[in-house]
Amino acid sequence: MTTDTKNLEEIIIKAVGKAIKSNNLATKDDVKTIIKESNLATKDDVKTIIKESNLATKDDVKKAISENNHELFRVFLTKQDALDVFVTKDEFNEKMDNNFELLDKIYGIVKRTDEEQTVVSQKVENHEVRITHIESAIA
């Protein structure tokens, strides 16, 4: 229970107690008198407090939301801007295909270079043996 609910219960208990003591049921006026004596806020008090505290009204909130939406639209990209900046799925796939073709070409070049290097390194390793073989054949 909140404090306000407890206070309201106490007020009601006082009103019922007063009515029982006087052998009468509590009238509307009795309850109003007890509420006034307990100094609770009325509906008018709440309205006055809201007006004086300059809280946002429903219209203020609607206006703020609509103004913010316009500001957000100005900040964010429009659909056409997004199409100009970003690629479509088809364009992306086309570029990826081009990249993979280029990678395949690079892989082929590297593979040929590796094969050529293997052949050249075998010739270099056999170089001394061949020179010795040629010298012995000439002599």
Coordinates of C-alpha atoms in Angstrom, one line a residue, residues 19 22 27 31 33-34 36 38 50 56 69 71-72 85 92-94 99 113 122 126-127 135-137 139:
A19 CA -20.7 8.1 12.5
S22 CA -23.0 9.6 16.9
T27 CA -22.9 11.7 5.3
V31 CA -16.6 12.9 4.5
T33 CA -15.3 17.9 6.2
I34 CA -12.8 15.1 7.2
K36 CA -10.8 19.1 4.1
S38 CA -6.8 16.2 6.4
I50 CA -0.1 21.3 -13.3
A56 CA 3.8 19.6 -21.1
N69 CA 10.2 13.7 -37.0
E71 CA 14.2 17.1 -38.0
L72 CA 15.0 13.4 -38.2
V85 CA 25.3 5.8 -51.8
F92 CA 27.0 -6.2 -55.1
N93 CA 26.9 -9.7 -56.6
E94 CA 28.4 -8.4 -59.9
N99 CA 36.6 -9.8 -57.5
T113 CA 55.4 -18.5 -60.9
Q122 CA 66.1 -27.8 -59.9
N126 CA 72.0 -29.6 -60.9
H127 CA 74.3 -26.8 -62.2
E135 CA 84.3 -30.5 -68.1
S136 CA 85.0 -34.2 -67.9
A137 CA 83.5 -34.7 -71.4
A139 CA 88.8 -33.1 -71.2

